[in-house]
Short mmCIF file of C-alpha atoms in Angstrom, two decimals:
data_model
loop_
_atom_site.label_atom_id
_atom_site.label_comp_id
_atom_site.label_asym_id
_atom_site.label_seq_id
_atom_site.Cartn_x
_atom_site.Cartn_y
_atom_site.Cartn_z
CA UNK S 1 94.73 89.21 89.19
CA UNK S 2 95.23 92.89 89.35
CA UNK S 3 98.33 93.83 91.20
CA UNK S 4 97.63 97.03 92.77
CA UNK S 5 95.59 94.47 93.27
CA UNK S 6 90.87 124.47 103.73
CA UNK S 7 87.30 120.61 108.52
CA UNK S 8 86.35 121.37 111.94
CA UNK S 9 87.11 119.36 115.02
CA UNK S 10 87.37 120.65 118.59
CA UNK S 11 90.40 119.71 120.65
CA UNK S 12 91.14 120.80 124.26
CA UNK S 13 94.67 121.21 125.43
CA UNK S 14 96.56 122.19 128.52
CA UNK S 15 99.94 123.80 129.03
CA UNK S 16 100.75 126.27 131.78
CA UNK S 17 102.38 129.59 132.20
CA UNK S 18 103.89 129.90 135.62
CA UNK S 19 102.29 132.61 137.75
CA UNK S 20 104.09 134.03 140.81
CA UNK S 21 101.89 134.78 143.83
CA UNK S 22 102.74 137.71 146.12
CA UNK S 23 102.14 136.85 149.77
CA UNK S 24 101.57 139.57 152.41
CA UNK S 25 101.76 138.76 156.12
CA UNK S 26 99.00 140.37 158.23
CA UNK S 27 99.91 141.34 161.83
CA UNK S 28 97.32 141.86 164.63
CA UNK S 29 95.54 145.14 164.15
CA UNK S 30 96.82 145.58 160.59
CA UNK S 31 95.28 144.93 157.15
CA UNK S 32 97.00 142.82 154.63
CA UNK S 33 97.26 145.81 152.30
CA UNK S 34 99.12 148.10 154.78
CA UNK S 35 102.29 149.77 153.59
CA UNK S 36 103.52 150.19 157.22
CA UNK S 37 103.28 148.25 160.44
CA UNK S 38 102.33 150.00 163.73
CA UNK S 39 103.63 148.46 166.96
CA UNK S 40 103.60 149.52 170.64
CA UNK S 41 106.25 152.16 171.42
CA UNK S 42 109.01 151.08 173.75
CA UNK S 43 108.90 152.59 177.31
CA UNK S 44 110.60 156.01 177.27
CA UNK S 45 110.22 159.47 178.87
CA UNK S 46 107.54 161.53 177.22
CA UNK S 47 108.58 164.90 176.01
CA UNK S 48 106.47 167.91 177.11
CA UNK S 49 103.49 168.20 174.72
CA UNK S 50 104.13 164.81 173.20
CA UNK S 51 101.22 162.49 172.65
CA UNK S 52 102.84 159.49 174.12
CA UNK S 53 102.93 157.44 170.90
CA UNK S 54 105.59 156.84 168.27
CA UNK S 55 105.46 155.52 164.68
CA UNK S 56 107.62 152.54 163.78
CA UNK S 57 109.80 152.82 160.70
CA UNK S 58 108.30 151.36 157.51
CA UNK S 59 108.94 147.67 157.03
CA UNK S 60 111.17 146.56 154.19
CA UNK S 61 109.09 145.76 151.09
CA UNK S 62 108.27 142.09 150.49
CA UNK S 63 110.72 140.78 147.89
CA UNK S 64 109.09 139.58 144.65
CA UNK S 65 108.66 135.88 144.24
CA UNK S 66 111.43 134.37 142.11
CA UNK S 67 110.63 133.95 138.40
CA UNK S 68 109.47 130.43 137.59
CA UNK S 69 112.09 128.16 136.16
CA UNK S 70 111.48 125.71 133.34
CA UNK S 71 113.27 122.68 132.09
CA UNK S 72 114.62 122.78 128.58
CA UNK S 73 111.77 121.79 126.26
CA UNK S 74 111.63 118.64 124.17
CA UNK S 75 110.25 118.22 120.65
CA UNK S 76 106.48 117.87 120.25
CA UNK S 77 105.21 114.33 119.77
CA UNK S 78 103.63 114.10 116.32
CA UNK S 79 103.12 111.72 113.40
CA UNK S 80 105.14 112.17 111.33
CA UNK S 81 107.80 113.32 113.78
CA UNK S 82 109.19 116.81 113.28
CA UNK S 83 112.59 116.83 111.64
CA UNK S 84 114.20 119.58 113.77
CA UNK S 85 113.33 121.21 117.12
CA UNK S 86 115.33 123.96 118.81
CA UNK S 87 114.56 123.66 122.53
CA UNK S 88 114.00 126.62 124.84
CA UNK S 89 112.97 127.32 128.44
CA UNK S 90 109.45 128.58 128.95
CA UNK S 91 105.87 127.63 129.74
CA UNK S 92 104.91 126.62 126.23
CA UNK S 93 101.45 127.35 124.85
CA UNK S 94 97.95 126.03 125.37
CA UNK S 95 94.55 127.10 124.07
CA UNK S 96 92.94 129.54 126.50
CA UNK S 97 89.72 131.57 126.64
CA UNK S 98 89.98 134.63 124.43
CA UNK S 99 92.86 133.24 122.38
CA UNK S 100 92.58 133.44 118.61
CA UNK S 101 94.05 132.20 115.37
CA UNK S 102 94.99 135.33 113.46
CA UNK S 103 96.09 135.94 109.89
CA UNK S 104 97.83 139.07 108.68
CA UNK S 105 95.78 141.13 106.23
CA UNK S 106 98.06 140.36 103.29
CA UNK S 107 97.58 136.62 103.87
CA UNK S 108 93.84 136.50 104.62
CA UNK S 109 92.81 135.22 101.22
CA UNK S 110 95.51 132.56 101.22
CA UNK S 111 95.20 131.27 104.78
CA UNK S 112 91.59 131.86 105.84
CA UNK S 113 90.69 128.18 105.42
CA UNK S 114 93.70 127.01 107.41
CA UNK S 115 93.00 129.52 110.19
CA UNK S 116 89.31 128.65 110.48
CA UNK S 117 90.03 124.95 110.56
CA UNK S 118 92.65 125.24 113.30
CA UNK S 119 90.46 127.62 115.32
CA UNK S 120 87.61 125.12 115.22
CA UNK S 121 89.83 122.21 116.16
CA UNK S 122 91.39 123.99 119.16
CA UNK S 123 88.27 125.86 120.33
CA UNK S 124 89.68 129.29 119.52
CA UNK S 125 88.28 132.35 117.79
CA UNK S 126 89.33 133.40 114.30
CA UNK S 127 90.79 136.91 114.06
CA UNK S 128 90.84 137.97 110.45
CA UNK S 129 93.44 140.69 109.70
CA UNK S 130 93.93 141.15 113.44
CA UNK S 131 97.13 142.09 115.20
CA UNK S 132 98.35 139.17 117.34
CA UNK S 133 98.23 139.45 121.10
CA UNK S 134 99.19 137.27 124.03
CA UNK S 135 97.84 133.74 123.70
CA UNK S 136 97.22 133.91 119.96
CA UNK S 137 98.36 131.71 117.09
CA UNK S 138 99.60 133.73 114.10
CA UNK S 139 99.77 132.31 110.57
CA UNK S 140 101.68 133.87 107.68
CA UNK S 141 103.13 132.99 104.28
CA UNK S 142 106.64 134.34 104.24
CA UNK S 143 110.28 133.41 104.00
CA UNK S 144 112.09 131.04 101.74
CA UNK S 145 112.55 127.34 101.85
CA UNK S 146 111.50 124.11 100.21
CA UNK S 147 107.87 123.60 99.22
CA UNK S 148 105.64 122.39 102.08
CA UNK S 149 108.18 123.39 104.75
CA UNK S 150 107.34 125.53 107.76
CA UNK S 151 108.66 127.07 110.97
CA UNK S 152 106.64 126.93 114.18
CA UNK S 153 107.79 129.09 117.09
CA UNK S 154 106.39 129.03 120.63
CA UNK S 155 107.61 132.05 122.57
CA UNK S 156 106.23 134.68 124.97
CA UNK S 157 102.92 132.84 125.31
CA UNK S 158 102.25 132.97 121.60
CA UNK S 159 102.57 130.65 118.58
CA UNK S 160 103.81 131.77 115.19
CA UNK S 161 103.62 129.52 112.12
CA UNK S 162 105.07 130.61 108.81
CA UNK S 163 106.24 128.97 105.62
CA UNK S 164 107.05 129.73 101.98
CA UNK S 165 103.69 128.38 100.78
CA UNK S 166 100.19 127.66 102.03
CA UNK S 167 100.79 123.95 102.29
CA UNK S 168 103.75 124.46 104.60
CA UNK S 169 101.73 126.72 106.90
CA UNK S 170 98.95 124.12 106.87
CA UNK S 171 101.36 121.39 107.94
CA UNK S 172 102.52 123.66 110.76
CA UNK S 173 98.92 123.79 112.00
CA UNK S 174 98.80 119.98 111.90
CA UNK S 175 101.89 119.87 114.12
CA UNK S 176 100.34 122.30 116.60
CA UNK S 177 97.09 120.35 116.68
CA UNK S 178 98.86 117.06 117.28
CA UNK S 179 101.20 118.50 119.93
CA UNK S 180 98.22 119.81 121.90
CA UNK S 181 96.32 116.56 121.51
CA UNK S 182 99.27 114.43 122.55
CA UNK S 183 100.54 116.42 125.56
CA UNK S 184 98.04 119.18 126.29
CA UNK S 185 100.42 121.88 125.13
CA UNK S 186 102.94 122.92 122.53
CA UNK S 187 106.47 123.08 123.91
CA UNK S 188 108.55 126.25 124.01
CA UNK S 189 111.06 126.54 121.20
CA UNK S 190 111.19 126.41 117.41
CA UNK S 191 110.28 123.63 115.00
CA UNK S 192 111.78 123.66 111.51
CA UNK S 193 110.20 120.99 109.41
CA UNK S 194 109.46 119.82 105.88
CA UNK S 195 109.04 116.59 103.90
CA UNK S 196 111.76 114.40 102.49
CA UNK S 197 109.55 113.38 99.56
CA UNK S 198 107.10 115.48 97.51
CA UNK S 199 104.56 112.68 96.89
CA UNK S 200 102.98 110.99 99.91
CA UNK S 201 99.65 109.29 100.03
CA UNK S 202 97.00 106.63 99.55
CA UNK S 203 95.81 104.85 96.42
CA UNK S 204 92.19 103.65 96.49
CA UNK S 205 90.48 101.16 94.21
CA UNK S 206 86.92 102.42 93.98
CA UNK S 207 86.24 100.45 90.80
CA UNK S 208 85.95 96.97 92.27
CA UNK S 209 84.50 98.20 95.59
CA UNK S 210 82.22 101.23 95.93
CA UNK S 211 83.37 103.52 98.73
CA UNK S 212 80.91 106.19 99.83
CA UNK S 213 81.74 109.90 99.51
CA UNK S 214 81.68 110.34 103.30
CA UNK S 215 84.13 107.46 103.76
CA UNK S 216 86.50 108.92 101.17
CA UNK S 217 86.30 112.35 102.82
CA UNK S 218 87.09 110.72 106.16
CA UNK S 219 90.28 109.30 104.67
CA UNK S 220 91.18 112.75 103.30
CA UNK S 221 90.95 114.27 106.80
CA UNK S 222 93.03 111.43 108.22
CA UNK S 223 95.63 111.88 105.49
CA UNK S 224 95.82 115.65 106.06
CA UNK S 225 96.69 115.22 109.73
CA UNK S 226 99.46 112.84 108.65
CA UNK S 227 100.78 115.42 106.13
CA UNK S 228 99.97 113.14 103.19
CA UNK S 229 99.22 114.95 99.95
CA UNK S 230 97.97 112.52 97.28
CA UNK S 231 94.84 110.40 96.92
CA UNK S 232 94.87 108.15 93.88
CA UNK S 233 91.41 107.13 92.62
CA UNK S 234 91.39 104.03 90.43
CA UNK S 235 87.78 104.22 89.21
CA UNK S 236 87.72 102.03 86.12
CA UNK S 237 88.44 98.32 85.93
CA UNK S 238 87.07 95.05 84.63
CA UNK S 239 84.44 94.87 87.35
CA UNK S 240 82.99 98.40 87.23
CA UNK S 241 83.27 102.01 86.11
CA UNK S 242 82.40 104.17 89.14
CA UNK S 243 82.06 107.85 88.11
CA UNK S 244 79.17 109.42 86.22
CA UNK S 245 79.89 110.00 82.53
CA UNK S 246 78.04 112.28 80.15
CA UNK S 247 79.99 111.27 77.07
CA UNK S 248 79.51 107.53 77.62
CA UNK S 249 76.77 106.91 80.21
CA UNK S 250 76.43 103.34 78.97
CA UNK S 251 79.65 102.26 80.68
CA UNK S 252 78.79 103.55 84.18
CA UNK S 253 78.11 101.02 86.93
CA UNK S 254 75.72 101.15 89.86
CA UNK S 255 76.48 102.35 92.48
CA UNK S 256 78.83 105.11 91.41
CA UNK S 257 79.96 108.61 92.35
CA UNK S 258 78.13 111.48 90.73
CA UNK S 259 80.14 114.36 89.33
CA UNK S 260 78.73 116.58 92.10
CA UNK S 261 80.10 114.13 94.68
CA UNK S 262 83.48 114.08 92.96
CA UNK S 263 83.57 117.90 93.00
CA UNK S 264 82.77 117.84 96.72
CA UNK S 265 85.62 115.38 97.32
CA UNK S 266 88.14 117.33 95.26
CA UNK S 267 87.11 120.62 96.89
CA UNK S 268 87.76 119.18 100.37
CA UNK S 269 91.02 117.68 99.15
CA UNK S 270 92.15 121.05 97.83
CA UNK S 271 91.44 122.75 101.18
CA UNK S 272 93.50 120.02 102.83
CA UNK S 273 96.34 120.40 100.30
CA UNK S 274 95.75 116.94 98.84
CA UNK S 275 95.86 116.24 95.12
CA UNK S 276 93.31 113.74 93.83
CA UNK S 277 94.94 111.70 91.07
CA UNK S 278 92.39 109.97 88.81
CA UNK S 279 93.18 106.81 86.89
CA UNK S 280 91.41 105.41 83.87
CA UNK S 281 93.49 102.30 83.31
CA UNK S 282 94.06 101.37 79.68
CA UNK S 283 94.52 99.53 77.42
CA UNK S 284 93.94 96.73 79.92
CA UNK S 285 91.49 96.55 82.84
CA UNK S 286 88.65 97.87 80.67
CA UNK S 287 86.16 95.06 81.16
CA UNK S 288 83.39 97.40 82.30
CA UNK S 289 83.82 99.47 79.13
CA UNK S 290 83.92 96.38 76.93
CA UNK S 291 80.61 95.06 78.25
CA UNK S 292 78.99 98.07 76.61
CA UNK S 293 81.35 98.04 73.60
CA UNK S 294 82.11 94.40 72.71
CA UNK S 295 83.20 95.49 69.24
CA UNK S 296 86.37 96.92 70.83
CA UNK S 297 87.33 93.61 72.45
CA UNK S 298 90.81 92.28 71.74
CA UNK S 299 90.76 88.74 70.38
CA UNK S 300 93.66 86.42 69.72
CA UNK S 301 94.47 84.62 66.49
CA UNK S 302 91.94 81.96 67.37
CA UNK S 303 89.14 84.43 68.05
CA UNK S 304 89.30 84.10 71.83
CA UNK S 305 88.46 87.25 73.81
CA UNK S 306 91.23 88.57 76.01
CA UNK S 307 89.94 89.66 79.41
CA UNK S 308 89.78 93.42 79.97
CA UNK S 309 91.86 94.28 76.89
CA UNK S 310 90.79 96.59 74.09
CA UNK S 311 92.05 96.14 70.58
CA UNK S 312 94.61 98.94 70.27
CA UNK S 313 94.80 98.46 66.53
CA UNK S 314 91.18 99.67 66.28
CA UNK S 315 90.99 103.50 66.11
CA UNK S 316 87.57 103.37 67.80
CA UNK S 317 89.24 102.10 71.00
CA UNK S 318 91.44 105.19 71.20
CA UNK S 319 88.53 107.50 70.42
CA UNK S 320 86.42 106.16 73.29
CA UNK S 321 89.22 106.41 75.86
CA UNK S 322 90.16 109.89 74.67
CA UNK S 323 86.52 110.97 75.01
CA UNK S 324 86.68 109.94 78.65
CA UNK S 325 90.06 111.58 79.28
CA UNK S 326 88.80 114.89 77.87
CA UNK S 327 85.56 114.64 79.83
CA UNK S 328 87.22 114.00 83.18
CA UNK S 329 90.20 116.35 82.90
CA UNK S 330 88.28 119.40 84.27
CA UNK S 331 86.54 117.27 86.91
CA UNK S 332 89.91 116.65 88.57
CA UNK S 333 91.66 120.05 88.92
CA UNK S 334 94.67 118.59 90.72
CA UNK S 335 98.09 118.49 89.14
CA UNK S 336 98.49 114.81 88.25
CA UNK S 337 96.89 112.10 86.12
CA UNK S 338 97.42 108.34 86.05
CA UNK S 339 97.27 106.63 82.66
CA UNK S 340 97.42 103.03 83.91
CA UNK S 341 99.10 100.92 81.19
CA UNK S 342 99.69 97.81 83.30
CA UNK S 343 98.93 94.17 82.59
CA UNK S 344 97.89 94.45 78.97
CA UNK S 345 97.28 90.78 78.37
CA UNK S 346 98.50 90.78 74.78
CA UNK S 347 101.98 91.25 76.17
CA UNK S 348 101.99 88.48 78.76
CA UNK S 349 101.91 85.64 76.24
CA UNK S 350 104.99 83.89 74.90
CA UNK S 351 104.80 85.32 71.35
CA UNK S 352 102.57 88.42 71.10
CA UNK S 353 103.29 88.81 67.39
CA UNK S 354 102.00 85.34 66.57
CA UNK S 355 99.09 85.46 68.99
CA UNK S 356 97.88 88.89 67.87
CA UNK S 357 98.76 89.36 64.20
CA UNK S 358 96.46 92.41 63.89
CA UNK S 359 98.48 94.20 66.57
CA UNK S 360 101.77 93.18 64.95
CA UNK S 361 100.64 94.55 61.59
CA UNK S 362 99.50 97.85 63.13
CA UNK S 363 102.86 98.20 64.93
CA UNK S 364 104.82 97.68 61.71
CA UNK S 365 102.60 100.07 59.76
CA UNK S 366 103.21 102.82 62.30
CA UNK S 367 106.78 102.22 63.43
CA UNK S 368 108.44 100.20 60.67
CA UNK S 369 109.14 96.57 59.89
CA UNK S 370 111.10 95.85 63.05
CA UNK S 371 108.36 97.11 65.37
CA UNK S 372 106.62 94.73 67.72
CA UNK S 373 103.38 94.67 69.69
CA UNK S 374 105.07 96.33 72.64
CA UNK S 375 105.81 99.34 70.40
CA UNK S 376 102.12 99.65 69.58
CA UNK S 377 101.35 99.55 73.32
CA UNK S 378 103.99 102.20 73.95
CA UNK S 379 102.43 104.32 71.21
CA UNK S 380 99.05 103.91 72.91
CA UNK S 381 100.50 105.20 76.18
CA UNK S 382 102.18 108.17 74.48
CA UNK S 383 98.99 109.04 72.60
CA UNK S 384 96.92 109.06 75.80
CA UNK S 385 99.62 111.17 77.49
CA UNK S 386 99.33 113.65 74.62
CA UNK S 387 95.61 114.05 75.34
CA UNK S 388 96.19 114.89 79.02
CA UNK S 389 99.49 116.80 78.74
CA UNK S 390 97.97 120.17 77.61
CA UNK S 391 96.26 120.38 81.02
CA UNK S 392 99.68 120.71 82.64
CA UNK S 393 99.14 117.68 84.85
CA UNK S 394 102.03 115.43 85.80
CA UNK S 395 101.65 112.09 84.03
CA UNK S 396 101.98 108.65 85.60
CA UNK S 397 101.85 105.02 84.50
CA UNK S 398 102.51 101.63 86.09
CA UNK S 399 106.02 100.27 85.65
CA UNK S 400 104.99 97.23 83.61
CA UNK S 401 103.67 99.62 80.93
CA UNK S 402 107.25 100.69 80.15
CA UNK S 403 109.17 98.41 77.82
CA UNK S 404 112.84 98.02 76.92
CA UNK S 405 114.36 97.20 73.56
CA UNK S 406 111.63 98.60 71.34
CA UNK S 407 111.85 100.95 68.40
CA UNK S 408 109.89 103.51 70.41
CA UNK S 409 109.84 104.37 74.11
CA UNK S 410 107.53 105.98 76.62
CA UNK S 411 107.68 109.77 76.90
CA UNK S 412 110.31 110.89 79.35
CA UNK S 413 107.89 113.04 81.38
CA UNK S 414 105.78 110.06 82.43
CA UNK S 415 106.54 109.10 86.03
CA UNK S 416 106.96 105.41 86.76
CA UNK S 417 104.62 104.09 89.45
CA UNK S 418 106.66 101.10 90.54
CA UNK S 419 104.63 98.29 92.06
CA UNK S 420 106.12 95.02 90.94
CA UNK S 421 108.99 93.16 89.37
CA UNK S 422 107.02 89.91 89.23
CA UNK S 423 104.85 90.45 86.16
CA UNK S 424 106.00 89.30 82.73
CA UNK S 425 107.86 92.19 81.13
CA UNK S 426 108.31 94.04 84.41
CA UNK S 427 111.90 95.05 84.96
CA UNK S 428 113.91 95.65 88.16
CA UNK S 429 113.74 99.26 89.37
CA UNK S 430 117.39 99.96 88.60
CA UNK S 431 116.66 99.70 84.88
CA UNK S 432 114.19 102.58 85.07
CA UNK S 433 116.44 104.62 87.34
CA UNK S 434 119.44 104.20 85.04
CA UNK S 435 117.29 105.60 82.22
CA UNK S 436 116.92 108.74 84.34
CA UNK S 437 113.23 108.16 85.05
CA UNK S 438 111.50 109.37 88.20
CA UNK S 439 109.77 106.69 90.26
CA UNK S 440 107.00 106.60 92.85
CA UNK S 441 107.13 103.68 95.30
CA UNK S 442 104.09 101.38 95.60
CA UNK S 443 106.09 98.24 96.44
CA UNK S 444 103.59 95.38 96.54
CA UNK S 445 105.70 93.63 99.19
CA UNK S 446 104.98 96.33 101.81
CA UNK S 447 102.39 98.77 100.47
CA UNK S 448 99.64 96.62 98.91
CA UNK S 449 96.47 96.15 100.96
CA UNK S 450 94.64 93.60 98.83
CA UNK S 451 91.18 92.68 100.09
CA UNK S 452 90.87 88.97 100.77
CA UNK S 453 94.64 88.43 100.51
CA UNK S 454 94.58 86.51 97.19
CA UNK S 455 97.63 85.31 95.26
CA UNK S 456 99.88 85.18 98.34
CA UNK S 457 99.25 88.82 99.26
CA UNK S 458 99.08 89.51 102.99
CA UNK S 459 97.75 92.64 104.66
CA UNK S 460 100.62 95.07 105.29
CA UNK S 461 101.40 96.00 108.87
CA UNK S 462 102.40 99.38 110.18
CA UNK S 463 105.23 97.81 112.12
CA UNK S 464 106.81 96.20 109.07
CA UNK S 465 106.67 99.46 107.10
CA UNK S 466 107.96 101.45 110.09
CA UNK S 467 110.85 99.14 110.86
CA UNK S 468 111.90 97.77 107.46
CA UNK S 469 110.69 99.87 104.51
CA UNK S 470 112.09 103.11 103.10
CA UNK S 471 111.37 104.83 99.76
CA UNK S 472 114.54 103.21 98.44
CA UNK S 473 112.96 99.75 98.84
CA UNK S 474 111.15 99.66 95.51
CA UNK S 475 110.99 95.94 94.86
CA UNK S 476 110.99 93.15 97.40
CA UNK S 477 113.02 93.97 100.49
CA UNK S 478 116.28 95.23 98.96
CA UNK S 479 116.89 98.99 98.64
CA UNK S 480 118.33 100.54 95.53
CA UNK S 481 121.55 102.55 95.98
CA UNK S 482 121.09 105.81 97.86
CA UNK S 483 122.57 107.66 94.91
CA UNK S 484 119.16 107.30 93.23
CA UNK S 485 117.23 108.83 96.12
CA UNK S 486 116.58 112.08 94.24
CA UNK S 487 114.75 110.20 91.47
CA UNK S 488 112.33 108.56 93.92
CA UNK S 489 109.47 111.01 94.38
CA UNK S 490 107.77 109.30 97.32
CA UNK S 491 105.28 106.53 97.94
CA UNK S 492 101.64 105.59 98.44
CA UNK S 493 99.84 102.83 100.31
CA UNK S 494 97.51 101.08 97.87
CA UNK S 495 94.12 99.50 98.65
CA UNK S 496 93.00 97.01 96.00
CA UNK S 497 89.56 95.40 96.16
CA UNK S 498 90.30 92.09 94.45
CA UNK S 499 87.81 90.31 96.71
CA UNK S 500 85.60 93.30 97.41
CA UNK S 501 83.35 91.60 99.95
CA UNK S 502 86.20 90.44 102.16
CA UNK S 503 86.09 93.60 104.27
CA UNK S 504 83.61 96.38 104.98
CA UNK S 505 84.50 100.04 104.55
CA UNK S 506 85.01 100.34 108.31
CA UNK S 507 87.30 97.31 108.36
CA UNK S 508 89.38 98.77 105.54
CA UNK S 509 89.67 102.08 107.42
CA UNK S 510 90.80 100.26 110.57
CA UNK S 511 93.16 98.00 108.64
CA UNK S 512 95.03 100.78 106.89
CA UNK S 513 95.24 103.17 109.87
CA UNK S 514 98.64 102.10 111.19
CA UNK S 515 100.19 101.27 107.78
CA UNK S 516 99.20 104.77 106.63
CA UNK S 517 100.69 106.33 109.78
CA UNK S 518 103.92 104.37 109.33
CA UNK S 519 104.12 105.33 105.67
CA UNK S 520 103.65 109.01 106.58
CA UNK S 521 106.66 108.82 108.88
CA UNK S 522 108.92 107.20 106.30
CA UNK S 523 108.10 109.51 103.36
CA UNK S 524 108.36 112.61 105.58
CA UNK S 525 111.73 111.53 106.98
CA UNK S 526 113.38 108.40 105.64
CA UNK S 527 115.88 108.26 108.51
CA UNK S 528 115.44 105.60 111.17
CA UNK S 529 112.67 106.82 113.48
CA UNK S 530 113.65 107.74 117.00
CA UNK S 531 110.58 106.22 118.65
CA UNK S 532 110.42 102.44 118.97
CA UNK S 533 107.38 100.89 117.33
CA UNK S 534 105.43 100.38 120.57
CA UNK S 535 105.80 104.06 121.46
CA UNK S 536 104.85 105.10 117.93
CA UNK S 537 101.76 102.90 118.11
CA UNK S 538 100.77 104.35 121.50
CA UNK S 539 101.24 107.88 120.16
CA UNK S 540 99.02 107.09 117.19
CA UNK S 541 96.34 105.99 119.64
CA UNK S 542 96.47 109.36 121.43
CA UNK S 543 96.40 111.35 118.22
#
């Protein structure tokens, strides 16, 4: 069983600016706009030549109404919650007729997508290179700070969002959108915000279950509002290979995504500041490839085929996989690539050297007489990394593809995607951390949504993630020491389609909604959330 087993929505909002009304009292025979009041003259002798009337002195001017008073503001309600809010007194901000989202001329090229999206969502106009005026939202890239951070200021009837990069400004627009949706207005004051972890997202198995392009794009929009920034696409496995290939069309399953559909998905992801991370898992989980290339099948000493495993002693196996890596590198312009490397079945038997003598011989020929099969598998991983590395993409592999005690070791720049400590050969997370490796958390105890719940998996709940899990909880329910926090890059919720027919696409979307929201909170800010779960759940319903 496989373990892992720049958008347009209109939102109305309300927040008020207090308006003082001037009231004028009208006396009989006078108009409300009079500057003086005429009244009958008191009885008195009339001087010779006098007209018999007198003019009353001008009335004291009506005092202005007192300025409205406001309670000190509270932080906007958002998911994930903002990390810091400086309260202030004032009316806040709401979308109003004539209001715009404006971008300074120097930032137009960088922030046009973000501005147009927000304008569409809030029913505002877009003012390109326009000077901000009352009621507007102004976006700008400026200042210093950590990547993806931002400052959002509501003051004088205007909103200003700035950050050191485009992603930070984008996340500021997500906060404004959510604040308006949740409460009708954005509160007066200043938000200073940014993520605790740089990698935050969803992993999706599209190999064993075909998900339509529209469904995937729907998840991207959902992720963007939650400030999640990675979508992993596992598109090759034993059951199917789900993306069009020109180099090896014989391995492609039906249905599948065309390259044009993939480009559409990655283009939307880029506008939403999400990196799509492709995964061609090897040298295991290649059953779909092997159906077209049975000559590459790994067989044991008795001639028995090993499910999903290619013979890594055969140079033709490496050539085919490298063809695919080179073909798909430009299709996925994002900055990361997943190499797989998990569950190679030659390494889950009691004595790999005896069971697979051809692999043992190849290991010794390459790495010396003390080399073992695990060294050949490590060499396979390093060789595939060398094919992708010139693209500049960050490299990833599953934790059970990293082995201890060999004569060779996995390249230090490959990030460990930690999902399990249960598999044969899988080591506790502390062993990887002590080696100085960087880890991404996909703990199968909390973050694995396995269709059909086979092998004692149960569907994760948002509440359990929200109340119990943090990025430090890499295996089981016990956190690693906080001193290793800097090596843990973040986490992803993983959908695995082991029993693909167990749920429809819509059921999967509904099932992962709250777990994804809870995850977003915990990778944005690993501190204990301030809202109790029931309030968090109710807020998610409003947003």
